[in-house]
Amino acid sequence: MNRDAFIDFDAIDLDRDVVTKAEVLEMLKQRGTFEMVDGLVHFEDEPGLVVGYKNVRSGDWWTSDHIPGRPLFPGVMMIESAAQMCTYHFMRSQKMPPETFVGFGGLDDVRFRAKVEPDCRLLIAGRLQRHRRSMFIYDAKGYVDAGDGQYPVAFEATIRGVIV
């Protein structure tokens, strides 16, 4: 996967949700500690582009155990956040009924490039690569909002989802 950004952050209002967490939860099945999408700030059916975020907080359940004294947001949770966001985008853009269940179909080309530490916002961008009625493939990238207008790449992956 190309490391270049496929989203222009200057063209998006990162402080305005276009889809709220409550709306995401209307379609996704994960609850409690596995609610990994806090909102979406950009949504396009075509060309299949979505940008969301996960607020990484110092009081989150994993912080005391995932590297005590130096909490790092686990890579698997970064990927889970991206997978949930891509699932929401797929289900909504394909007009799937909310009872549809989408599971992981696979991951390719996963790389972790920057640390994600509390307190920050992990921005996640997904771009639809291809889909059929029962599956999808998205390129996904996570960016750490450093608060200074810089968005270093935290991870990148190709995510496959399948209707189960």
Tab-separated table of C-alpha atoms in Angstrom:
chain	number	residue	atom	x	y	z
A	1	MET	CA	0.000	0.000	0.000
A	2	ASN	CA	1.194	3.487	-0.811
A	3	ARG	CA	2.189	5.473	2.302
A	4	ASP	CA	0.878	8.735	0.831
A	5	ALA	CA	-2.287	10.079	2.410
A	6	PHE	CA	-5.468	9.506	0.444
A	7	ILE	CA	-7.320	12.131	2.414
A	8	ASP	CA	-6.751	15.876	2.532
A	9	PHE	CA	-7.304	16.782	6.175
A	10	ASP	CA	-7.425	20.491	5.312
A	11	ALA	CA	-10.556	19.843	3.229
A	12	ILE	CA	-12.486	18.237	6.130
A	13	ASP	CA	-13.941	19.809	9.244
A	14	LEU	CA	-12.412	17.451	11.805
A	15	ASP	CA	-14.505	18.975	14.596
A	16	ARG	CA	-17.910	18.234	13.057
A	17	ASP	CA	-19.386	14.739	13.063
A	18	VAL	CA	-21.334	13.881	9.925
A	19	VAL	CA	-22.245	10.552	11.558
A	20	THR	CA	-22.516	10.287	15.333
A	21	LYS	CA	-21.471	7.372	17.507
A	22	ALA	CA	-25.156	6.626	18.156
A	23	GLU	CA	-25.769	6.337	14.401
A	24	VAL	CA	-22.758	4.032	13.991
A	25	LEU	CA	-24.066	1.815	16.806
A	26	GLU	CA	-27.398	1.445	15.001
A	27	MET	CA	-25.561	-0.787	12.500
A	28	LEU	CA	-22.582	-2.222	14.338
A	29	LYS	CA	-22.970	-5.073	16.817
A	30	GLN	CA	-19.981	-4.329	19.097
A	31	ARG	CA	-20.806	-2.919	22.517
A	32	GLY	CA	-19.076	-1.773	25.681
A	33	THR	CA	-15.306	-1.814	25.562
A	34	PHE	CA	-15.437	-2.824	21.886
A	35	GLU	CA	-17.257	0.279	20.667
A	36	MET	CA	-14.232	1.445	18.688
A	37	VAL	CA	-15.659	4.245	16.514
A	38	ASP	CA	-16.502	7.524	18.246
A	39	GLY	CA	-17.788	9.309	15.138
A	40	LEU	CA	-17.293	9.992	11.451
A	41	VAL	CA	-16.165	13.356	10.095
A	42	HIS	CA	-16.385	12.481	6.392
A	43	PHE	CA	-18.557	10.050	4.433
A	44	GLU	CA	-18.795	9.585	0.661
A	45	ASP	CA	-20.643	6.732	-1.031
A	46	GLU	CA	-18.607	7.425	-4.167
A	47	PRO	CA	-15.660	7.129	-4.476
A	48	GLY	CA	-16.027	5.132	-1.277
A	49	LEU	CA	-14.175	7.323	1.190
A	50	VAL	CA	-14.766	7.559	4.939
A	51	VAL	CA	-12.921	9.251	7.796
A	52	GLY	CA	-13.682	8.559	11.417
A	53	TYR	CA	-11.980	8.661	14.755
A	54	LYS	CA	-11.352	6.885	18.014
A	55	ASN	CA	-10.633	9.023	21.064
A	56	VAL	CA	-7.783	7.362	22.951
A	57	ARG	CA	-8.123	8.350	26.612
A	58	SER	CA	-5.871	7.892	29.619
A	59	GLY	CA	-8.751	6.328	31.580
A	60	ASP	CA	-9.529	3.629	28.999
A	61	TRP	CA	-9.695	0.056	30.320
A	62	TRP	CA	-6.483	-1.136	28.605
A	63	THR	CA	-4.176	1.681	29.769
A	64	SER	CA	-3.100	0.173	33.089
A	65	ASP	CA	-2.025	-3.125	31.528
A	66	HIS	CA	-0.749	-2.433	28.023
A	67	ILE	CA	2.717	-1.284	28.972
A	68	PRO	CA	2.346	-0.086	32.594
A	69	GLY	CA	3.716	3.412	33.026
A	70	ARG	CA	3.788	3.968	29.258
A	71	PRO	CA	0.403	3.019	27.802
A	72	LEU	CA	0.376	2.387	24.068
A	73	PHE	CA	-2.890	1.882	22.205
A	74	PRO	CA	-2.687	-1.746	21.012
A	75	GLY	CA	-2.241	-2.301	17.291
A	76	VAL	CA	-5.018	-4.874	17.188
A	77	MET	CA	-7.396	-2.252	18.554
A	78	MET	CA	-6.302	0.215	15.876
A	79	ILE	CA	-7.151	-2.390	13.252
A	80	GLU	CA	-10.453	-3.220	14.970
A	81	SER	CA	-11.355	0.486	14.923
A	82	ALA	CA	-10.645	0.670	11.196
A	83	ALA	CA	-12.552	-2.553	10.498
A	84	GLN	CA	-15.618	-1.286	12.345
A	85	MET	CA	-15.528	2.026	10.493
A	86	CYS	CA	-15.168	0.291	7.112
A	87	THR	CA	-17.988	-2.097	8.024
A	88	TYR	CA	-20.274	0.826	8.802
A	89	HIS	CA	-19.370	2.513	5.518
A	90	PHE	CA	-19.985	-0.686	3.545
A	91	MET	CA	-23.315	-1.432	5.228
A	92	ARG	CA	-24.626	2.099	4.825
A	93	SER	CA	-23.411	2.707	1.275
A	94	GLN	CA	-24.733	-0.704	0.158
A	95	LYS	CA	-27.992	-0.154	2.057
A	96	MET	CA	-27.623	-3.337	4.111
A	97	PRO	CA	-30.233	-4.035	6.777
A	98	PRO	CA	-28.966	-3.403	10.327
A	99	GLU	CA	-29.280	-7.095	11.234
A	100	THR	CA	-26.524	-7.935	8.713
A	101	PHE	CA	-23.413	-9.247	10.453
A	102	VAL	CA	-20.028	-8.535	8.903
A	103	GLY	CA	-16.918	-10.316	10.166
A	104	PHE	CA	-13.215	-10.145	9.425
A	105	GLY	CA	-12.241	-11.810	6.179
A	106	GLY	CA	-8.552	-11.024	6.436
A	107	LEU	CA	-5.804	-8.445	6.699
A	108	ASP	CA	-2.985	-7.700	4.326
A	109	ASP	CA	-0.036	-5.344	4.266
A	110	VAL	CA	-0.388	-4.313	7.917
A	111	ARG	CA	2.246	-1.894	9.162
A	112	PHE	CA	2.508	0.120	12.355
A	113	ARG	CA	4.422	3.350	11.890
A	114	ALA	CA	3.876	5.629	14.905
A	115	LYS	CA	2.901	5.204	18.531
A	116	VAL	CA	-0.589	6.082	19.690
A	117	GLU	CA	-0.651	7.241	23.295
A	118	PRO	CA	-3.408	8.702	25.455
A	119	ASP	CA	-4.733	11.389	25.276
A	120	CYS	CA	-5.164	11.777	21.538
A	121	ARG	CA	-7.550	11.304	18.674
A	122	LEU	CA	-6.760	8.512	16.245
A	123	LEU	CA	-8.101	9.581	12.852
A	124	ILE	CA	-8.923	6.672	10.570
A	125	ALA	CA	-9.377	6.929	6.821
A	126	GLY	CA	-10.826	4.146	4.705
A	127	ARG	CA	-10.994	3.942	0.950
A	128	LEU	CA	-13.070	1.270	-0.733
A	129	GLN	CA	-10.905	-0.818	-3.016
A	130	ARG	CA	-13.591	-3.240	-4.197
A	131	HIS	CA	-16.769	-4.925	-3.081
A	132	ARG	CA	-19.328	-7.533	-3.970
A	133	ARG	CA	-22.635	-8.180	-2.345
A	134	SER	CA	-21.100	-10.314	0.410
A	135	MET	CA	-17.587	-8.885	0.867
A	136	PHE	CA	-15.459	-5.773	0.785
A	137	ILE	CA	-11.832	-4.675	0.686
A	138	TYR	CA	-10.730	-1.280	2.030
A	139	ASP	CA	-7.376	0.396	2.255
A	140	ALA	CA	-7.207	1.896	5.739
A	141	LYS	CA	-4.805	4.254	7.440
A	142	GLY	CA	-4.688	5.625	10.938
A	143	TYR	CA	-3.225	9.005	11.764
A	144	VAL	CA	-2.298	10.448	15.135
A	145	ASP	CA	-3.771	13.912	15.586
A	146	ALA	CA	-0.744	15.542	17.176
A	147	GLY	CA	-2.699	18.759	17.726
A	148	ASP	CA	-0.289	20.846	15.695
A	149	GLY	CA	-1.760	20.325	12.233
A	150	GLN	CA	0.469	17.307	11.678
A	151	TYR	CA	-0.989	13.822	11.178
A	152	PRO	CA	1.730	11.168	11.212
A	153	VAL	CA	0.669	7.749	9.927
A	154	ALA	CA	0.178	5.369	12.863
A	155	PHE	CA	-0.850	2.304	10.855
A	156	GLU	CA	-1.890	1.127	7.431
A	157	ALA	CA	-3.642	-2.051	6.349
A	158	THR	CA	-5.826	-3.651	3.747
A	159	ILE	CA	-8.982	-4.892	5.467
A	160	ARG	CA	-11.322	-7.562	4.138
A	161	GLY	CA	-14.833	-8.011	5.488
A	162	VAL	CA	-17.369	-10.729	4.733
A	163	ILE	CA	-21.026	-11.110	5.506
A	164	VAL	CA	-21.353	-13.996	7.930
